[in-house]
Short mmCIF file of C-alpha atoms in Angstrom, two decimals:
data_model
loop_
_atom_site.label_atom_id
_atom_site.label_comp_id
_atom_site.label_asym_id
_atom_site.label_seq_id
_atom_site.Cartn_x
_atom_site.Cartn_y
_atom_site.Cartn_z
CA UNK V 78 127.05 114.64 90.00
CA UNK V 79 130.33 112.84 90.49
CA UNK V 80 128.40 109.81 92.39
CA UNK V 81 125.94 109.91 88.74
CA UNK V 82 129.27 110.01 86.71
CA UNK V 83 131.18 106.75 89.17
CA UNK V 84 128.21 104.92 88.59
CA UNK V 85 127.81 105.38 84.42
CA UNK V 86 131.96 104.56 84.62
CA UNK V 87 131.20 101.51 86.64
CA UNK V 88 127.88 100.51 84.56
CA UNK V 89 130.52 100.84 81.11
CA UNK V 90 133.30 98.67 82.10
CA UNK V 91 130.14 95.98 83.85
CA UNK V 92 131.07 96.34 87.17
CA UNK V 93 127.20 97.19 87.55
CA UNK V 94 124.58 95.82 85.79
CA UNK V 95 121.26 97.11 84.13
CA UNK V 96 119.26 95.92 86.87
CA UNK V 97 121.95 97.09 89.43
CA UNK V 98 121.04 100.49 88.61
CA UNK V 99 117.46 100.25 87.33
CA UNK V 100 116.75 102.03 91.14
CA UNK V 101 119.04 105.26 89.87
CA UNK V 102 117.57 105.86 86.65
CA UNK V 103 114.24 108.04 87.51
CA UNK V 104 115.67 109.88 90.73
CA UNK V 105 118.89 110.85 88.96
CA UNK V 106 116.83 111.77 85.59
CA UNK V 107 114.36 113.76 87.64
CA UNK V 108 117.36 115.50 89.50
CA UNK V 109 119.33 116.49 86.93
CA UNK V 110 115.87 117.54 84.84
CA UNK V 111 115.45 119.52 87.52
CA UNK V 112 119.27 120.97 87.90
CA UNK V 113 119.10 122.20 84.05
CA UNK V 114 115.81 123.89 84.67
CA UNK V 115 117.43 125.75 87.88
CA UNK V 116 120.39 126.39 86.51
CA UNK V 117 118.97 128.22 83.31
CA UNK V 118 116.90 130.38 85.14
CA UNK V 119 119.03 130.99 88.60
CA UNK V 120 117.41 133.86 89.37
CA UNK V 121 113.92 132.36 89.36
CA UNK V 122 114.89 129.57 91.57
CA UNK V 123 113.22 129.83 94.93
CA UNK V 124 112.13 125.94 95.46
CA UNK V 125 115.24 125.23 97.22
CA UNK V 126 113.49 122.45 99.69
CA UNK V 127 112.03 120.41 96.73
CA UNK V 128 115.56 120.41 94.71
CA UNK V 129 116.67 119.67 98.11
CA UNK V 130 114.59 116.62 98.28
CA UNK V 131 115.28 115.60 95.29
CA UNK V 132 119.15 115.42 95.97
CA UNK V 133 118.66 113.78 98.83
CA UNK V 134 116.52 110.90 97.34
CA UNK V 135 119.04 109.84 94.17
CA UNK V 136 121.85 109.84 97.08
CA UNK V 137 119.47 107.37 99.04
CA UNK V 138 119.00 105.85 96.10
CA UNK V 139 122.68 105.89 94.61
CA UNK V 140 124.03 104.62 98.10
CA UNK V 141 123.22 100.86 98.31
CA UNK V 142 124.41 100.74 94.32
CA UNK V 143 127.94 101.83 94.94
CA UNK V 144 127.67 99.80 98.81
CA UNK V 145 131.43 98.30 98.40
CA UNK V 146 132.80 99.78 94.90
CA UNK V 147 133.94 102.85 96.90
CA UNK V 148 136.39 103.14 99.42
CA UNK V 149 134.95 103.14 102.66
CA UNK V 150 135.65 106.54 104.11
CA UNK V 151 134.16 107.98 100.89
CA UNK V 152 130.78 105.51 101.81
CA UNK V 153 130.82 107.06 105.34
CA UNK V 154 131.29 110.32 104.17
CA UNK V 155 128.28 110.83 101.30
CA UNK V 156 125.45 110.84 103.64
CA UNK V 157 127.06 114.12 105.24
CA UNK V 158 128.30 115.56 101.94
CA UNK V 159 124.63 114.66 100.54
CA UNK V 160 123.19 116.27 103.28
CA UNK V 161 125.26 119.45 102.65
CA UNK V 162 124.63 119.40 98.94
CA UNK V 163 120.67 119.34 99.86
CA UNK V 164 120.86 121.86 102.83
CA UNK V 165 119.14 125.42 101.82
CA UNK V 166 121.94 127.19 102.82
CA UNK V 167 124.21 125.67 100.38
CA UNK V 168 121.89 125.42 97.34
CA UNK V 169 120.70 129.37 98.18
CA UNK V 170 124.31 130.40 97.69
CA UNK V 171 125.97 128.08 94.74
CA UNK V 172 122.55 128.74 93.08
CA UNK V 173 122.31 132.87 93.47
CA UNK V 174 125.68 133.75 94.88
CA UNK V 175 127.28 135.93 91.36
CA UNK V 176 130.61 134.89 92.19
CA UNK V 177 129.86 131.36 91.24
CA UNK V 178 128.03 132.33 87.58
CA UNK V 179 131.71 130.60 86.21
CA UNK V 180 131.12 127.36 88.01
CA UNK V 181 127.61 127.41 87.89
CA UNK V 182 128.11 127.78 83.83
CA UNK V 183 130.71 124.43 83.92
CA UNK V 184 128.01 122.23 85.90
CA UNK V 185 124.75 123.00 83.67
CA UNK V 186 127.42 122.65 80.56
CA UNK V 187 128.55 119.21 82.13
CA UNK V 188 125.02 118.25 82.58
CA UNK V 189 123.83 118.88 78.97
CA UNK V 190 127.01 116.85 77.41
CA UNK V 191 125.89 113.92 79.58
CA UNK V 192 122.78 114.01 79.02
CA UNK V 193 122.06 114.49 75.76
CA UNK V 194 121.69 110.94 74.67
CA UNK V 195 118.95 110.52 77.39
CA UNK V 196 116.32 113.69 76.61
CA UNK V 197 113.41 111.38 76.43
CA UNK V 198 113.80 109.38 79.22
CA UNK V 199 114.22 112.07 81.53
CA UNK V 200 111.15 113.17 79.91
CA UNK V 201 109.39 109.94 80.95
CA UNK V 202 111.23 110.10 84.54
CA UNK V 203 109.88 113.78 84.63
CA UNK V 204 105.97 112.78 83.90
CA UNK V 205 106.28 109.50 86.20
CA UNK V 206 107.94 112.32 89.18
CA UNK V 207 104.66 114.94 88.26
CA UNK V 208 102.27 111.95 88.91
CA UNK V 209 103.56 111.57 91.71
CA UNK V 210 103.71 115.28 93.29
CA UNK V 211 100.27 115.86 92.11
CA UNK V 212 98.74 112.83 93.88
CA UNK V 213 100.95 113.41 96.84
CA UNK V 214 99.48 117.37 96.80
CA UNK V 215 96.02 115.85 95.84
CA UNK V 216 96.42 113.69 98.92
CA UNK V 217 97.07 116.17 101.11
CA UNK V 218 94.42 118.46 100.04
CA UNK V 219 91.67 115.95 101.01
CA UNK V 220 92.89 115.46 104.02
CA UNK V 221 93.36 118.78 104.75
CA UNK V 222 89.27 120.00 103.73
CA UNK V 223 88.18 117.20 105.80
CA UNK V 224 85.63 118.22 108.49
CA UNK V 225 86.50 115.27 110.85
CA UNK V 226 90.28 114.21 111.99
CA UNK V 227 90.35 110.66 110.76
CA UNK V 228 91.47 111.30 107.44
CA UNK V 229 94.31 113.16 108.91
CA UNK V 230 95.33 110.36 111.03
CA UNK V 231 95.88 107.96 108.17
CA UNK V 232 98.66 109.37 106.47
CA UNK V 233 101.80 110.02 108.46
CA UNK V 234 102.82 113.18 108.09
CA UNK V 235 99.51 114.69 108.90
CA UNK V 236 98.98 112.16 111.50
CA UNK V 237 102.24 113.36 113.22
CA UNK V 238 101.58 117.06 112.44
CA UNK V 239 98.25 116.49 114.50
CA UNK V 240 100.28 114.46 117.54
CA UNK V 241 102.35 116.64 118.10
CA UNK V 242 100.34 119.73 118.46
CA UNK V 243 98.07 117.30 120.66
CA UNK V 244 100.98 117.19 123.21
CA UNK V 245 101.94 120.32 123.05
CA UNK V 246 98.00 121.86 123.50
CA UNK V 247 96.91 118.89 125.69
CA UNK V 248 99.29 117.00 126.86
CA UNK V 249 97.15 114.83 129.07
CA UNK V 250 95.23 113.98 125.96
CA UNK V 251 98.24 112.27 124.54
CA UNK V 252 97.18 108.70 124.69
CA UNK V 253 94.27 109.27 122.72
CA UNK V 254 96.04 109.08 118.78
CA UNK V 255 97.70 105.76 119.94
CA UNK V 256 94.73 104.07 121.42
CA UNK V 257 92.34 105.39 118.45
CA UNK V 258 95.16 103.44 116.44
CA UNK V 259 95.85 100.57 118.22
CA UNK V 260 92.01 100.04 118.45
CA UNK V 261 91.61 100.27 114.51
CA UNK V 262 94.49 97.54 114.19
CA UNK V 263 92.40 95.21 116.77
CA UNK V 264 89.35 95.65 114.71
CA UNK V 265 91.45 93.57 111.79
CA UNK V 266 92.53 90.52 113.44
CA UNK V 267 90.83 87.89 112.57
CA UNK V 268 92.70 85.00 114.89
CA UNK V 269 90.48 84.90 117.73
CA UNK V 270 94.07 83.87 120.05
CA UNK V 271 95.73 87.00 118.67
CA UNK V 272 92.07 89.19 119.86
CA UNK V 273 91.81 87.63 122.87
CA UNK V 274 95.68 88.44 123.69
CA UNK V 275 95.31 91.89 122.22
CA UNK V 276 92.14 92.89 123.91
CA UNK V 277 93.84 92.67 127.05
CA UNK V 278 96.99 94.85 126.07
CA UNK V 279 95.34 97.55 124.86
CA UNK V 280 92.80 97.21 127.89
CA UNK V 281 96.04 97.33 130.16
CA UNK V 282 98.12 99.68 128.13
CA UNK V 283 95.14 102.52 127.76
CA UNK V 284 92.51 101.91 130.08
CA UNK V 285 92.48 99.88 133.31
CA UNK V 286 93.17 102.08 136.30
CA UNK V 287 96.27 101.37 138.46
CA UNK V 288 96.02 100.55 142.01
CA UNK V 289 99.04 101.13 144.69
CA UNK V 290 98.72 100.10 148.37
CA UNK V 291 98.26 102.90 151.04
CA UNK V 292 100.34 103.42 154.48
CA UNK V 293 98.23 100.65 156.18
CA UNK V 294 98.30 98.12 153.22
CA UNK V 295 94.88 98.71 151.73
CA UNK V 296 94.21 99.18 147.57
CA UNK V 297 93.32 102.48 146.50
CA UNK V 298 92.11 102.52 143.03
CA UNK V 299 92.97 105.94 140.98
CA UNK V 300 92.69 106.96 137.67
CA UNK V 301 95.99 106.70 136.05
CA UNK V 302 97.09 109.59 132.94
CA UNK V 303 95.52 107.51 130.27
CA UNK V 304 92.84 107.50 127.68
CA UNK V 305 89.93 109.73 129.08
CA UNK V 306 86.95 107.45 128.27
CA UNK V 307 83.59 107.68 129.94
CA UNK V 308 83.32 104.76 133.04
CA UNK V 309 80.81 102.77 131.70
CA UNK V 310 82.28 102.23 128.44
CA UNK V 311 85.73 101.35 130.15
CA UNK V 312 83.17 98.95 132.37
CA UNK V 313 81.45 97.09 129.23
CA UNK V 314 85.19 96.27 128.06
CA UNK V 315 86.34 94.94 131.16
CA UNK V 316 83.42 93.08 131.65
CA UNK V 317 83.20 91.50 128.29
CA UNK V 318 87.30 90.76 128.45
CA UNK V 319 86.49 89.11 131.65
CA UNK V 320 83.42 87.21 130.42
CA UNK V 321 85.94 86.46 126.95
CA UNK V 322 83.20 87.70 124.95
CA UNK V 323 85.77 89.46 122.53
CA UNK V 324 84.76 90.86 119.13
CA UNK V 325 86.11 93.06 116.99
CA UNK V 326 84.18 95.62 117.90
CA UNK V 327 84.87 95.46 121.66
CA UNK V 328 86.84 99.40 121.68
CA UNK V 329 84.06 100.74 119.12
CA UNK V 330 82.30 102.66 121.85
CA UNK V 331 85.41 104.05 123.32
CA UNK V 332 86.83 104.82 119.79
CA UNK V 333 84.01 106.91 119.11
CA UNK V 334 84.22 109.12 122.46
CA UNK V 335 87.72 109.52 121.73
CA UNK V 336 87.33 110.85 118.15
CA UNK V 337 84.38 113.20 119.26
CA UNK V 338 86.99 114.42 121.54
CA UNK V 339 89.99 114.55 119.31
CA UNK V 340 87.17 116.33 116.39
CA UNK V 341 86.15 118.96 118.68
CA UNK V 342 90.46 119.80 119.20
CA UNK V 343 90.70 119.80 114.97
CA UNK V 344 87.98 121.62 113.96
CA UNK V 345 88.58 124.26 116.68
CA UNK V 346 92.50 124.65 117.59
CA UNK V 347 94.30 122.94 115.86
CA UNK V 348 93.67 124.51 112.68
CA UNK V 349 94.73 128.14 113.81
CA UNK V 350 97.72 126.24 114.75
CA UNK V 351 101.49 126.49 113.21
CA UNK V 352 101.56 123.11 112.38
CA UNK V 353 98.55 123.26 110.57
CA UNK V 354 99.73 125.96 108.86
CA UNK V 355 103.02 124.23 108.23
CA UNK V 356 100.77 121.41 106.30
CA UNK V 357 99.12 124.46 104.58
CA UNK V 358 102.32 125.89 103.03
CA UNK V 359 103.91 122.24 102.37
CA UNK V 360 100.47 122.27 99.90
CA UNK V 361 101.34 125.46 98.93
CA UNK V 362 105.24 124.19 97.94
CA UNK V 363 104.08 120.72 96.19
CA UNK V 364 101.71 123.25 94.01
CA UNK V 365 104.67 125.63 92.96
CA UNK V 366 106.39 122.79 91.97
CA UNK V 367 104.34 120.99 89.84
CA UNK V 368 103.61 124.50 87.83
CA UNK V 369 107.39 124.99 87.25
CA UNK V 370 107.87 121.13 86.21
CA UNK V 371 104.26 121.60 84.07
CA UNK V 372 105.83 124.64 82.37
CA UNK V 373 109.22 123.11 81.94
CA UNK V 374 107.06 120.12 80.37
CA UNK V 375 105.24 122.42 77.78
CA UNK V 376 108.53 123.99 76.91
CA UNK V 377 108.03 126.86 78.56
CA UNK V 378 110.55 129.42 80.16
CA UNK V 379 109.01 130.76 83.19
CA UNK V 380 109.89 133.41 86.21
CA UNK V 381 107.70 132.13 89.31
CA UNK V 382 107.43 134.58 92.20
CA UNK V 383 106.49 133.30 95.55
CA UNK V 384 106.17 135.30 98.16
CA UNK V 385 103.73 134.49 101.29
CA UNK V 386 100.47 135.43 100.61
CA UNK V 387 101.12 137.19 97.66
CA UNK V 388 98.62 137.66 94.48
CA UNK V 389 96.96 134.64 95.36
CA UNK V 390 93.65 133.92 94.04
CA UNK V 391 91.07 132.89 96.78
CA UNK V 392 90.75 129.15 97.36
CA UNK V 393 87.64 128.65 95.69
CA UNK V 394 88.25 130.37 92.50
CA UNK V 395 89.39 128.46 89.62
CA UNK V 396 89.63 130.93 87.17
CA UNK V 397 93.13 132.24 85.74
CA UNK V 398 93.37 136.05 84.90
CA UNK V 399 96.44 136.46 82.15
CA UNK V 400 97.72 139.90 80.61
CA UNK V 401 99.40 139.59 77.49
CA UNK V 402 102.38 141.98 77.27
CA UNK V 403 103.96 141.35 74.11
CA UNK V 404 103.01 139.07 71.12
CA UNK V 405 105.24 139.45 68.11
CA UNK V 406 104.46 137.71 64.70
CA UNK V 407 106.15 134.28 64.29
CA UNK V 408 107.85 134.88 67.58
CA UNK V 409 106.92 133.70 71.20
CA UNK V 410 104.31 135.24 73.32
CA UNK V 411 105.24 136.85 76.89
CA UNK V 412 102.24 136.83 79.31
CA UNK V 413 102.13 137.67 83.05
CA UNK V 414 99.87 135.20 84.54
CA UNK V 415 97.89 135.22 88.05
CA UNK V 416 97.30 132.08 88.74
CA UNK V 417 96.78 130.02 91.95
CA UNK V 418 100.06 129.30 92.23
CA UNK V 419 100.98 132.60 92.34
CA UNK V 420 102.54 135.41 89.91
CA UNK V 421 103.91 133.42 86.97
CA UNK V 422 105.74 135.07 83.93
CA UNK V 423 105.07 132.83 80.67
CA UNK V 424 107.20 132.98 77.45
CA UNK V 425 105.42 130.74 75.01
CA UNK V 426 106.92 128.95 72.42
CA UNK V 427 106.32 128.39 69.22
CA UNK V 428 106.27 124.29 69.53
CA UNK V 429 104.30 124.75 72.65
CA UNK V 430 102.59 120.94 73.40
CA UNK V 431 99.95 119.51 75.12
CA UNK V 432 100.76 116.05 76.11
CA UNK V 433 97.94 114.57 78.29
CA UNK V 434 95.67 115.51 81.29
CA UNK V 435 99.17 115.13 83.64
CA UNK V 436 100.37 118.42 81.92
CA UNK V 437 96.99 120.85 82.01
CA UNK V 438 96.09 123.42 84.86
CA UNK V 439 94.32 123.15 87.46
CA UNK V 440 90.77 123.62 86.95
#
């Protein structure tokens, strides 16, 4: 809050300009959206790795801003301090601890007074931020239902997820992510110099076999730990790299044997694995927080318990079961709520919106 506050100060007096901190505006809107929200409702605050996040992204963001308007062992020190701020450990005790309620009181008071002139921008940083979580989660469900592994391989997180079980479960298999890669970036050149010179460095790199001299001087050929592709296929590629009849589809064969291989690990291991189940509750964390920033959105108060595996609904079901507990005339409406997401607590509002398709449900 202090690096938001040094950069409005320096913004007033035009040391920075408008477009100096057009970067700041959504990540520190979003954040402090987000620090009112927790900070009303401390005891319903469990999403400490997205507020986290969020921290550490308007310090990323606020960094290069202030780059030489701050004295430089302050610049040194605010990726550690930001780091801190963002850590779970910290945010799980200024958030919950009861012997900061005072100073936890004088921040969210702080906040409002700042903010005030700004509610509907942060409202417009708030929507752009939900977009984004929702495709990110909407992302990472497709890839996730997927019966073969290329999807997963395109995005990097799921692509690294999927390496590094790979050489942890079969490490002599290893090779086979890169080369799939490196193959699929071949296949787009168009330059027939660049193919010719890249043909032979992924031939070299993944497939030839090495050959070392013996005692009495004589080659011995042996297969080297590299990309386990049949012998003729490795064959037809040497031969047609030899012959410089290079296309683009000169690895497609090999490709193919190494993604039945690498489909056969994914639909069988790897998803009884911990870092598939790792990408499971990262889906499971995106989802919680879009509901809370939904609800926040309608003007909602809400109490979100998540515990693992608790009161969820089955994957398939889309339906949402809700218990009204007390309605009062003219006053708000409390519900308890299963939902997908989890056990959710609604108090409804009298000026309860609905803004566009970005704020309903999931179906």
């Amino acid at each position: 809050m202090k690096l938001i506050v040094k950069g409005a100060v320096l913004a007033q007096d035009g040391t920075l300009t408008v477009v100096d901190v057009d970067p700041v505006r959504s990540p520190a809107l979003v954040l402090v959206d987000t620090l009112v929200t927790t900070l009303e409702n401390p005891a319903s605050s469990r999403d400490f790795d997205g507020l986290g996040d969020l921290i550490q992204q308007c310090s990323n963001a606020l960094t290069p801003v202030l780059a030489g308007k701050m004295k430089a062992k302050n610049a040194n020190r605010l990726p550690i301090v930001a780091s801190y701020l963002a850590s779970e450990e910290f945010l799980q005790k200024f958030i919950h601890d009861p012997m900061l309620s005072v100073e936890r009181e004088a921040v969210l008071q702080s906040i409002r007074t700042m903010m005030s002139p700004f509610q509907q921008e942060m409202r417009e940083a708030k929507k752009f931020h939900l977009t984004r979580l929702v495709a990110r989660r909407d992302r990472l469900r497709y890839t996730m239902s997927s019966a073969t592994v290329q999807p997963f391989l395109l995005a990097e997180n799921t692509r690294n997820a999927f390496q590094a079980w790979v050489m942890e479960a079969h490490p002599g298999d290893g090779r086979l992510v890169p080369f799939i890669l490196s193959c699929q970036d071949f296949a787009r050149i168009s330059a027939r110099n660049l193919l010719r010179d890249r043909a032979r460095r992924i031939y070299s790199k993944f497939l030839e076999k090495r050959s070392t001299d013996d005692a009495s001087g004589r080659a011995i050929s042996f297969p080297s730990a590299r990309v386990d592709v049949s012998s003729p296929a490795v064959q037809r590629i040497a031969d047609a790299i030899d012959a410089d009849q290079i296309g683009r589809d000169l690895f497609a064969e090999a490709v193919d044997e190494a993604l039945e291989k690498l489909n056969d690990m994914y639909n069988g291991e790897f998803k009884t694995s911990s870092h598939y189940q790792k990408l499971v509750q990262e889906v499971e964390g995106i989802s919680a927080r879009i509901h809370v920033q939904r609800t926040g959105m309608r003007g909602r108060s809400a109490v979100t318990v998540r515990e693992a595996g608790a009161l969820k609904l089955p994957s398939e079901s889309k339906s949402e079961e809700e218990v009204v507990l007390n309605s009062v005339e003219n006053g708000p409406t409390v519900a308890l709520a299963v939902t997908e997401d989890g056990l959710v607590l609604n108090i409804e509002d009298e000026d309860d919106f609905n803004d566009d398709d970005l704020l309903a449900d999931d179906e």
